[in-house]
PDB file of C-alpha atoms in Angstrom:
ATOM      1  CA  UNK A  77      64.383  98.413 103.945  1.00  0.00           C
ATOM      2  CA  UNK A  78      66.035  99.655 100.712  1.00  0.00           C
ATOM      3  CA  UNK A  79      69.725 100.162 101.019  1.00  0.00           C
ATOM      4  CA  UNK A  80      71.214 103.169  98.687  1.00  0.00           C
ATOM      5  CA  UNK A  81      75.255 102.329  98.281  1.00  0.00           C
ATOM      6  CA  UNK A  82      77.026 105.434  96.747  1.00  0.00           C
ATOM      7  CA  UNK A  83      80.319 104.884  94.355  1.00  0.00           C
ATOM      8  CA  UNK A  84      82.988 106.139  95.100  1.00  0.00           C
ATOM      9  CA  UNK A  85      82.735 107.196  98.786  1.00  0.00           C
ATOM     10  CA  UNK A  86      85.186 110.467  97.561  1.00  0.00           C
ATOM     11  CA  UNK A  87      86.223 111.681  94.541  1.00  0.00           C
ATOM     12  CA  UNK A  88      89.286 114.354  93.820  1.00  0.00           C
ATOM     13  CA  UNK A  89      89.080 116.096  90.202  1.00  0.00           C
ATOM     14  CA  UNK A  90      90.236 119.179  88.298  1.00  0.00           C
ATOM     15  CA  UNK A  91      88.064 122.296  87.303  1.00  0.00           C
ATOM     16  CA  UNK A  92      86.557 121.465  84.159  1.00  0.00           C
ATOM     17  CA  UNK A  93      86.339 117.758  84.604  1.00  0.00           C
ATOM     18  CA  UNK A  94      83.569 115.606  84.321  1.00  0.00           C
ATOM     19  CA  UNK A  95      82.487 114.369  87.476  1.00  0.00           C
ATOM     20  CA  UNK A  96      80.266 110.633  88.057  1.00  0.00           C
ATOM     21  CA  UNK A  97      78.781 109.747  90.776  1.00  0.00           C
ATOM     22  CA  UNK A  98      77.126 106.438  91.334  1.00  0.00           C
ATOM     23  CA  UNK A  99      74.147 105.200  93.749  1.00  0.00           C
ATOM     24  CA  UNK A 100      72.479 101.876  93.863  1.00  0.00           C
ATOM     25  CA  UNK A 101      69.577 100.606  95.531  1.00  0.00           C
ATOM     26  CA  UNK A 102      69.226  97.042  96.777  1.00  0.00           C
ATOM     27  CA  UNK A 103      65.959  96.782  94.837  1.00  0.00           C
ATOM     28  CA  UNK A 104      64.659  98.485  92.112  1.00  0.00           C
ATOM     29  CA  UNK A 105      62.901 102.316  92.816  1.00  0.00           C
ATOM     30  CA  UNK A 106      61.273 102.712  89.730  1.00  0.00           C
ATOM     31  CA  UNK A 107      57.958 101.987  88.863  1.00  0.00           C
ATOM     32  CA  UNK A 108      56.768  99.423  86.080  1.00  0.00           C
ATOM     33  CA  UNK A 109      53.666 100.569  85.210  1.00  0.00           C
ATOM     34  CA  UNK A 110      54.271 104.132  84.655  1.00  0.00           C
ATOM     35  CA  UNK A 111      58.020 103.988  83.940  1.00  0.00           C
ATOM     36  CA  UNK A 112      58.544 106.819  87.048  1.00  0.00           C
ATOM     37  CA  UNK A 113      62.321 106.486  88.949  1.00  0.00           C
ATOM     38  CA  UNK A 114      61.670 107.453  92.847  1.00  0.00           C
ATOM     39  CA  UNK A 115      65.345 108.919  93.083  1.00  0.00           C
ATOM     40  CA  UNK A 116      66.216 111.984  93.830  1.00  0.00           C
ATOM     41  CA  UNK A 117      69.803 113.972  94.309  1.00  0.00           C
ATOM     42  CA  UNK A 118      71.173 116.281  96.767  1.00  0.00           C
ATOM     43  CA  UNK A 119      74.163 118.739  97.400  1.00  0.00           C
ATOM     44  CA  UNK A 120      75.056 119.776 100.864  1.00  0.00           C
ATOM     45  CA  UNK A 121      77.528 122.323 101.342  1.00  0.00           C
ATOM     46  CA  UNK A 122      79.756 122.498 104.749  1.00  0.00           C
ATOM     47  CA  UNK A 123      77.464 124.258 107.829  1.00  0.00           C
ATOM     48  CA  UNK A 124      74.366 124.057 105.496  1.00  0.00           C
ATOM     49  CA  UNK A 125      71.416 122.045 104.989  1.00  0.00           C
ATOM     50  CA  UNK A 126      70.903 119.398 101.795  1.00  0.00           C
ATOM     51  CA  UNK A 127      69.865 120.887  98.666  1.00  0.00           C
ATOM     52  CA  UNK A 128      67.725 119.371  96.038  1.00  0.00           C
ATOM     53  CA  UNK A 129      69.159 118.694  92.669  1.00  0.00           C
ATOM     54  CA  UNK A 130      67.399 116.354  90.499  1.00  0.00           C
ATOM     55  CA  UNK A 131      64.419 114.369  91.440  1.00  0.00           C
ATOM     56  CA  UNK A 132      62.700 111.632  89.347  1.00  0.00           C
ATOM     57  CA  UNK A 133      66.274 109.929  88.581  1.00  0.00           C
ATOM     58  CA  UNK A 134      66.565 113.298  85.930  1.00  0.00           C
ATOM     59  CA  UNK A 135      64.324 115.672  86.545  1.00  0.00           C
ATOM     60  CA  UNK A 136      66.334 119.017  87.283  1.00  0.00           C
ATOM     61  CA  UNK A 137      65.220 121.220  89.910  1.00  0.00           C
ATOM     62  CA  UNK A 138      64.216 124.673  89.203  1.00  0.00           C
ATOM     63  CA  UNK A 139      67.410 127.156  89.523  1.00  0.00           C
ATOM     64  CA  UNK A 140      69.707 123.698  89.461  1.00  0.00           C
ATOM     65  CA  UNK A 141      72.578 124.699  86.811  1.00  0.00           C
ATOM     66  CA  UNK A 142      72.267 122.234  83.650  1.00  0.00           C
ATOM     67  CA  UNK A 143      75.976 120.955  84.067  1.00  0.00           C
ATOM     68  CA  UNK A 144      74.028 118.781  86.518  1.00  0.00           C
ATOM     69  CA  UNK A 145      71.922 115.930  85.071  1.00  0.00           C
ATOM     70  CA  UNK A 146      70.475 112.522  86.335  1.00  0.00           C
ATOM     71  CA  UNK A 147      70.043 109.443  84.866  1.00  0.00           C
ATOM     72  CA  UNK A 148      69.475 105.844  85.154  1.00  0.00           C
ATOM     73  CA  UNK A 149      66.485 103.307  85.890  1.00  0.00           C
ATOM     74  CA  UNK A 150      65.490 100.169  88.536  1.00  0.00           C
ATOM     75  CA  UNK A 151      68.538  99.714  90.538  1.00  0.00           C
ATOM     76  CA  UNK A 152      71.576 101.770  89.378  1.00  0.00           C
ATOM     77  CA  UNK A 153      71.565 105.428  88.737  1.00  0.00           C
ATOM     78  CA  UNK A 154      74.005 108.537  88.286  1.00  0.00           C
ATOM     79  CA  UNK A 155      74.714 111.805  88.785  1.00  0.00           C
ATOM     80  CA  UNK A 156      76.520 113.501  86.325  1.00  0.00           C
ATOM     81  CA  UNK A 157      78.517 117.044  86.623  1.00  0.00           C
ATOM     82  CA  UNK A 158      79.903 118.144  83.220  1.00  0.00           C
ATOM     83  CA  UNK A 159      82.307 120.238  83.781  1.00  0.00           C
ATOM     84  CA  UNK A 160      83.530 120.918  87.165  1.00  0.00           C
ATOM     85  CA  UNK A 161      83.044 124.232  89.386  1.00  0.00           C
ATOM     86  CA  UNK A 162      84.824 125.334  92.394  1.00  0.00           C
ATOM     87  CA  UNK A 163      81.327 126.090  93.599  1.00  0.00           C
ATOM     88  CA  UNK A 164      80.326 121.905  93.084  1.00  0.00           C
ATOM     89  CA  UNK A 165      82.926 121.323  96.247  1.00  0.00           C
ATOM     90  CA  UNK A 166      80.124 119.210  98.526  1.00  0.00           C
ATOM     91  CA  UNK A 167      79.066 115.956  99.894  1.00  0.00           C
ATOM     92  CA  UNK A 168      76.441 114.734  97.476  1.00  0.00           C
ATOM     93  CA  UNK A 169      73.811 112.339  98.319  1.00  0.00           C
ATOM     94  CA  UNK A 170      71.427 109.923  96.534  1.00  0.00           C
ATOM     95  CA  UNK A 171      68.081 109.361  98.245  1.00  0.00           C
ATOM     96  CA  UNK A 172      65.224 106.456  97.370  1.00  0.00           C
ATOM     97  CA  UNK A 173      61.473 107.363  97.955  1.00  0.00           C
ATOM     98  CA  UNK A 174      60.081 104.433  96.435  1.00  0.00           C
ATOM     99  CA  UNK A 175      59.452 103.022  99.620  1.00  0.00           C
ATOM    100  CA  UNK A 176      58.161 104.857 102.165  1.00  0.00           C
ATOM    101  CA  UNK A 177      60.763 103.960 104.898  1.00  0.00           C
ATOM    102  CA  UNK A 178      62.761 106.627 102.991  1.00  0.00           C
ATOM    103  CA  UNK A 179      67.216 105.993 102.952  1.00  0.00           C
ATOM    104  CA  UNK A 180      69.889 107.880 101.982  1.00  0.00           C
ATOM    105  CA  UNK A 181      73.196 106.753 100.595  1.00  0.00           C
ATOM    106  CA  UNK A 182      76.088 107.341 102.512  1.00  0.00           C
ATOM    107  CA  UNK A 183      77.526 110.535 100.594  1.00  0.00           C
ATOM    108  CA  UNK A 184      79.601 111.522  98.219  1.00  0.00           C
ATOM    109  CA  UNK A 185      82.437 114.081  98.896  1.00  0.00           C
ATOM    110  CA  UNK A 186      83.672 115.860  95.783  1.00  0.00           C
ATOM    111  CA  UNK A 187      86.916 117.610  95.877  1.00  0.00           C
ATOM    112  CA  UNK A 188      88.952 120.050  94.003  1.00  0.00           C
ATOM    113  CA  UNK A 189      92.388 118.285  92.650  1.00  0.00           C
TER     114      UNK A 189
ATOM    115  CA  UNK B 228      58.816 132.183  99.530  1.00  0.00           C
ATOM    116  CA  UNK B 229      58.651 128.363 100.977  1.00  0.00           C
ATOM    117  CA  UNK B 230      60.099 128.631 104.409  1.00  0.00           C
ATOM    118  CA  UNK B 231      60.821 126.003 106.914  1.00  0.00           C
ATOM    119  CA  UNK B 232      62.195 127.334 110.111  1.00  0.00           C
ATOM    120  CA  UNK B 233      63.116 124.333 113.283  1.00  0.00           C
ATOM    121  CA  UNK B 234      62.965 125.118 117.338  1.00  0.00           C
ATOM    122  CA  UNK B 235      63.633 123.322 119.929  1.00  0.00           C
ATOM    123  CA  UNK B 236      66.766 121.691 119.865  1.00  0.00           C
ATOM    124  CA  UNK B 237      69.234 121.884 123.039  1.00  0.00           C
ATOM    125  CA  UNK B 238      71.390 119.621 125.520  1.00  0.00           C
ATOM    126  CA  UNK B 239      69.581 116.773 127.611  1.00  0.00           C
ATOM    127  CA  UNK B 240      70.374 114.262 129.286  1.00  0.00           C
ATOM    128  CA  UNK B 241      70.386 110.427 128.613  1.00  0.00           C
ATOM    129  CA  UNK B 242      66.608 109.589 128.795  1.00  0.00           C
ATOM    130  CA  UNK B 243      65.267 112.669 129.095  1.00  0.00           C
ATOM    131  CA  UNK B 244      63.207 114.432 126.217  1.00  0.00           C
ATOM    132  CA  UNK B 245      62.513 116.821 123.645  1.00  0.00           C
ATOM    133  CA  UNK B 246      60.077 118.815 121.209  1.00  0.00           C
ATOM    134  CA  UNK B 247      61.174 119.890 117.958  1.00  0.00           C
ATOM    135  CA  UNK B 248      58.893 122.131 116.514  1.00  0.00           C
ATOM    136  CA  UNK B 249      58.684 123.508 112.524  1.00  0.00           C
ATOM    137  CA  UNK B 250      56.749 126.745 111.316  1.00  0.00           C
ATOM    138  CA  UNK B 251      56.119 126.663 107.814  1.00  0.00           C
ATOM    139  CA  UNK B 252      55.248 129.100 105.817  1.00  0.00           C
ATOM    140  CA  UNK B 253      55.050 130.365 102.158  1.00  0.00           C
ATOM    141  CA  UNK B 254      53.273 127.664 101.114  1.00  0.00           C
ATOM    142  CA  UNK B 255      50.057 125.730 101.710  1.00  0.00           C
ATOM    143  CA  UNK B 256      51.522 123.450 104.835  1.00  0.00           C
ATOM    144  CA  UNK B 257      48.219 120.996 104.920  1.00  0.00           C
ATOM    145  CA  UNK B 258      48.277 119.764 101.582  1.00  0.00           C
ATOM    146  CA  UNK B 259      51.555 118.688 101.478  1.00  0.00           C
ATOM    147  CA  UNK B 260      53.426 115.584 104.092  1.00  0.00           C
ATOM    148  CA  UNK B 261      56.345 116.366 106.012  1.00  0.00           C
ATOM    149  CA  UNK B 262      59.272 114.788 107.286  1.00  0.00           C
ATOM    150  CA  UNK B 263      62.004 114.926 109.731  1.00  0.00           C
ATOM    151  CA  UNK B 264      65.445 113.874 108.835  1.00  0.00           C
ATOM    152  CA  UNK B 265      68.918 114.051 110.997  1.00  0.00           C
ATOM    153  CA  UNK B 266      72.629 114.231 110.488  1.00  0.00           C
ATOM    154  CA  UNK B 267      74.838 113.270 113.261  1.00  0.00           C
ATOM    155  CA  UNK B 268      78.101 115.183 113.695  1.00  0.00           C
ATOM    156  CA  UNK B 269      80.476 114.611 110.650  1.00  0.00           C
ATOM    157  CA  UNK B 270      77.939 112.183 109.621  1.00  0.00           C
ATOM    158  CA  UNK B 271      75.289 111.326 106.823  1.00  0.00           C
ATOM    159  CA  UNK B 272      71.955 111.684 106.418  1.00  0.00           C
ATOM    160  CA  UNK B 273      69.102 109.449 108.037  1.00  0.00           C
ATOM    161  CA  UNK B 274      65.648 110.091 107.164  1.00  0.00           C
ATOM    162  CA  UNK B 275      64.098 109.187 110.412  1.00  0.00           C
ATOM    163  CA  UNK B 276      59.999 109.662 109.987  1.00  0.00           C
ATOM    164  CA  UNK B 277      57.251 110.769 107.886  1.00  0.00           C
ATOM    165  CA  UNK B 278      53.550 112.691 108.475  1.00  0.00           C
ATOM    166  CA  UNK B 279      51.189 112.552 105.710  1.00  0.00           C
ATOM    167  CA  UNK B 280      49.318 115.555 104.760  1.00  0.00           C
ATOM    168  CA  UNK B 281      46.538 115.117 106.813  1.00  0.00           C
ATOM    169  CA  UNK B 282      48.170 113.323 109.676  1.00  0.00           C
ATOM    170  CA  UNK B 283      46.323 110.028 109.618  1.00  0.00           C
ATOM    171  CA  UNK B 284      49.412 107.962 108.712  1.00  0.00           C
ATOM    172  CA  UNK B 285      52.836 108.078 110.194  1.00  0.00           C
ATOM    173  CA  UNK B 286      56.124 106.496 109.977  1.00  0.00           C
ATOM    174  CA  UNK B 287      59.561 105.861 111.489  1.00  0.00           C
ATOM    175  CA  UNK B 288      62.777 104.371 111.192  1.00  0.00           C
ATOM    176  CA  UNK B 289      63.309 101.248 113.689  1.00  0.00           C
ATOM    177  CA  UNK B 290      65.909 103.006 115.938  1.00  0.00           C
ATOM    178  CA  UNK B 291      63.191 105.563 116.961  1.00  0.00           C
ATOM    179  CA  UNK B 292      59.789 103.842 116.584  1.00  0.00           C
ATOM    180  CA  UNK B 293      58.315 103.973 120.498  1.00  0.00           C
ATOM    181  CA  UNK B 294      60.646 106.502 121.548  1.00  0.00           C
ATOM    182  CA  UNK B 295      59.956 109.539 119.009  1.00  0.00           C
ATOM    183  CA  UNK B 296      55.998 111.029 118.099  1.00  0.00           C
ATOM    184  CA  UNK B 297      56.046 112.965 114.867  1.00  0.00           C
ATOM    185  CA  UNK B 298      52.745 115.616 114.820  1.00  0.00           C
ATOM    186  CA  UNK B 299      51.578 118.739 112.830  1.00  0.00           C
ATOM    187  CA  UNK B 300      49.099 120.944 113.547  1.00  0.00           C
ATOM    188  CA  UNK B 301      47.435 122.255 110.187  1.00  0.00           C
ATOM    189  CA  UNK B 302      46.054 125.491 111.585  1.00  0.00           C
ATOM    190  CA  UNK B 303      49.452 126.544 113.184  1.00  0.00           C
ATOM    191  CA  UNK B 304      51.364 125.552 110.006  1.00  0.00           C
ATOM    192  CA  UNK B 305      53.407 123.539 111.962  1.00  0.00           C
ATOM    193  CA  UNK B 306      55.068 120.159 112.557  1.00  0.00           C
ATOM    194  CA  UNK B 307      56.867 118.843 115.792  1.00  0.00           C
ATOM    195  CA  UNK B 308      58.767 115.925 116.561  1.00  0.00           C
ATOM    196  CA  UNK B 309      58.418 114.730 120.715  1.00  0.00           C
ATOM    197  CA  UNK B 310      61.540 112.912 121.277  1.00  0.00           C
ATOM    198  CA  UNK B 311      61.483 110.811 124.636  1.00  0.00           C
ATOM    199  CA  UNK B 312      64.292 107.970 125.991  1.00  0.00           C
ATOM    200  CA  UNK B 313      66.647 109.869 124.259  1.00  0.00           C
ATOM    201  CA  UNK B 314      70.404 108.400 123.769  1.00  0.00           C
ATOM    202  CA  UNK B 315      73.670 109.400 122.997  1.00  0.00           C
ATOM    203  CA  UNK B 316      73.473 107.935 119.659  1.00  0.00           C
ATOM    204  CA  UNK B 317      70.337 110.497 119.312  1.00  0.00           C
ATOM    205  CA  UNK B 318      73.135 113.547 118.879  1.00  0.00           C
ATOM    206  CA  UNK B 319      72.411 115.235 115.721  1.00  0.00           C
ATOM    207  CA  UNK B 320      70.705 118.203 113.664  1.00  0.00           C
ATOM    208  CA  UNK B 321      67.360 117.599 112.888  1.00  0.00           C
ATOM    209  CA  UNK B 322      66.046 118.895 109.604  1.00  0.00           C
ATOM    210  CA  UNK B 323      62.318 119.205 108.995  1.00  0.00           C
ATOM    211  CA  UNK B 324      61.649 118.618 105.518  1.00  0.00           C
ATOM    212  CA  UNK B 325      58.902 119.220 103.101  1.00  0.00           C
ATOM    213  CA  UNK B 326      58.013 116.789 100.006  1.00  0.00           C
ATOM    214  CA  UNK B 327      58.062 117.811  96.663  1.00  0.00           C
ATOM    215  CA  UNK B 328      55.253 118.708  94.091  1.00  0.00           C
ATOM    216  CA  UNK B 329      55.338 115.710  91.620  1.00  0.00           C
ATOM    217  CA  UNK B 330      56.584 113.253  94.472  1.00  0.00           C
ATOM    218  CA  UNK B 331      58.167 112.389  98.077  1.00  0.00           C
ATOM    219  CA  UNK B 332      61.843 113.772  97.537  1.00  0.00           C
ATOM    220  CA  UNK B 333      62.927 116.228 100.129  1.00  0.00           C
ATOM    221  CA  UNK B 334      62.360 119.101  98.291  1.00  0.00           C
ATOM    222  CA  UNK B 335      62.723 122.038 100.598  1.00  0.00           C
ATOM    223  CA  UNK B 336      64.786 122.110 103.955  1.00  0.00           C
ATOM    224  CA  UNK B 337      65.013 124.025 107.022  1.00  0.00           C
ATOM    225  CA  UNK B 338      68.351 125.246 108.465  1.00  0.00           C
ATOM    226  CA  UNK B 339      68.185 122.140 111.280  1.00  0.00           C
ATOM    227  CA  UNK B 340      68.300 121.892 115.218  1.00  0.00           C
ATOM    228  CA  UNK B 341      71.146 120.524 116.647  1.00  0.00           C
ATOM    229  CA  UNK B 342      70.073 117.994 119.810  1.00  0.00           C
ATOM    230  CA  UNK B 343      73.002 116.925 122.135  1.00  0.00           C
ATOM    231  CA  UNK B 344      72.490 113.927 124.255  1.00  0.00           C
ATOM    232  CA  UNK B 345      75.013 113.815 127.264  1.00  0.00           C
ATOM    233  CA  UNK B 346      75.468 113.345 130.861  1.00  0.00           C
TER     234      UNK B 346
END
C-alpha cells in the first residue's frame, strides 16, 4: 500500500500569512506516460464532512477560492494557501488515488495564531 | 444538484452487523464508482473500499476484507455497505463517496453515519 505522510502534523499562523502544507507518498502517484499526478486535497471543517479542493496535484475545484493552489509531482507535493482566512481554520488532508487501495494522510490542522 | 445522502448507522454490539445504505441523486449514479470511507472519533480519514461503476470489481482495505460487502444497486441509485463481525475498532462515521469526473478523487461527500460498536 501507498503511505501519504503529511508535514507538519499542525500548523499555527496569522491572518494574511502564507500557509504550506506538505504530503508525501512512499512511491510516486503520478503517471509517466501522460505526466497526470493522482493527488488530490481536502478541507474538513469541525462536525462536517471532507471537502474537495484541488485534484490532479493542481487542478482547483470548481467554487475552490484561488488563494488555494496545488503543486508538485512523483512523490512530494503541496498545498499552498496565500494568504490566510479565518474561514481556512480546518484539518486538511492529502489523498493518493494512484493506486486503487486508496490512503489518506494523517491531516493537517491549521490554526489561527 | 449532486446529492449523497447515508442510512443506516446505529449502536451494535461486538460481532453483530450492519447495512449502510446511500441514495444518490442529481447525477447519473451508474456511470460513475463509488466508495465508502470512515473517520473514527477525533480521528483521520481511512478510505476503506471501492465499487466500480458497474459493480463487477470491488475492493477493500485489509482490516475489513471478509467482514464488510460493499454493493449498489443501479436502478435504486443506491450503494450499501453490509458490515458483519463488527469490532470496537469499527466505531466511526461512514461517508459514502462519489469519484470525480476526470479521475478517482473523492469528489462529492455525503454528511456520514456514525456506527458505534459496544457491549
Amino acid at each position: 500500500d501507498i503511505v501519504m505522510t503529511q508535514s507538519p502534523d499542525s500548523l499555527a499562523l496569522s491572518l494574511g500569512e502564507r500557509a504550506t502544507i506538505n504530503c508525501k507518498s512512499s512511491q510516486s502517484v503520478s503517471s509517466r506516460s501522460n505526466k497526470k499526478n493522482f493527488l488530490a486535497w481536502y478541507q474538513q471543517k469541525p462536525g462536517q464532512p471532507p471537502k474537495l479542493l484541488i485534484y490532479g496535484a493542481s487542478a482547483r475545484e470548481s467554487g475552490v477560492p484561488d488563494r488555494f493552489s496545488g503543486s508538485g509531482s512523483g512523490t512530494d507535493f503541496t498545498l499552498t494557501i496565500s494568504s490566510l482566512q479565518a474561514e481556512d481554520v480546518a484539518v486538511y488532508y492529502c489523498q493518493q488515488y494512484y493506486s486503487t487501495l486508496y490512503t489518506f494522510g494523517q491531516g493537517t490542522k491549521l490554526e489561527i495564531k | 444538484e449532486v446529492q449523497l445522502v447515508e442510512s443506516g448507522g446505529g449502536l451494535v454490539q461486538p460481532g453483530g452487523s450492519l447495512r449502510l445504505s446511500c441514495a444518490a441523486s442529481g447525477f447519473t449514479f451508474s456511470i460513475y464508482n463509488m466508495n465508502w470511507v470512515r473517520q473514527a472519533p477525533g480521528k483521520g480519514l481511512e478510505w476503506i473500499s471501492y465499487i466500480k461503476s458497474s459493480g463487477s470489481d470491488t475492493y477493500y482495505v485489509d482490516s475489513v476484507k471478509g467482514r464488510f460487502t460493499i454493493s449498489r444497486d443501479n436502478v435504486k441509485n443506491s450503494l450499501y455497505l453490509q458490515m458483519n463481525s463488527l469490532r470496537v475498532e469499527d466505531t466511526a462515521v461512514y461517508y459514502c463517496v462519489k469519484e470525480g469526473q476526470y479521475g478517482s478523487y473523492s469528489a462529492v461527500w455525503g454528511q456520514g453515519t456514525l456506527v458505534t460498536v459496544s457491549s
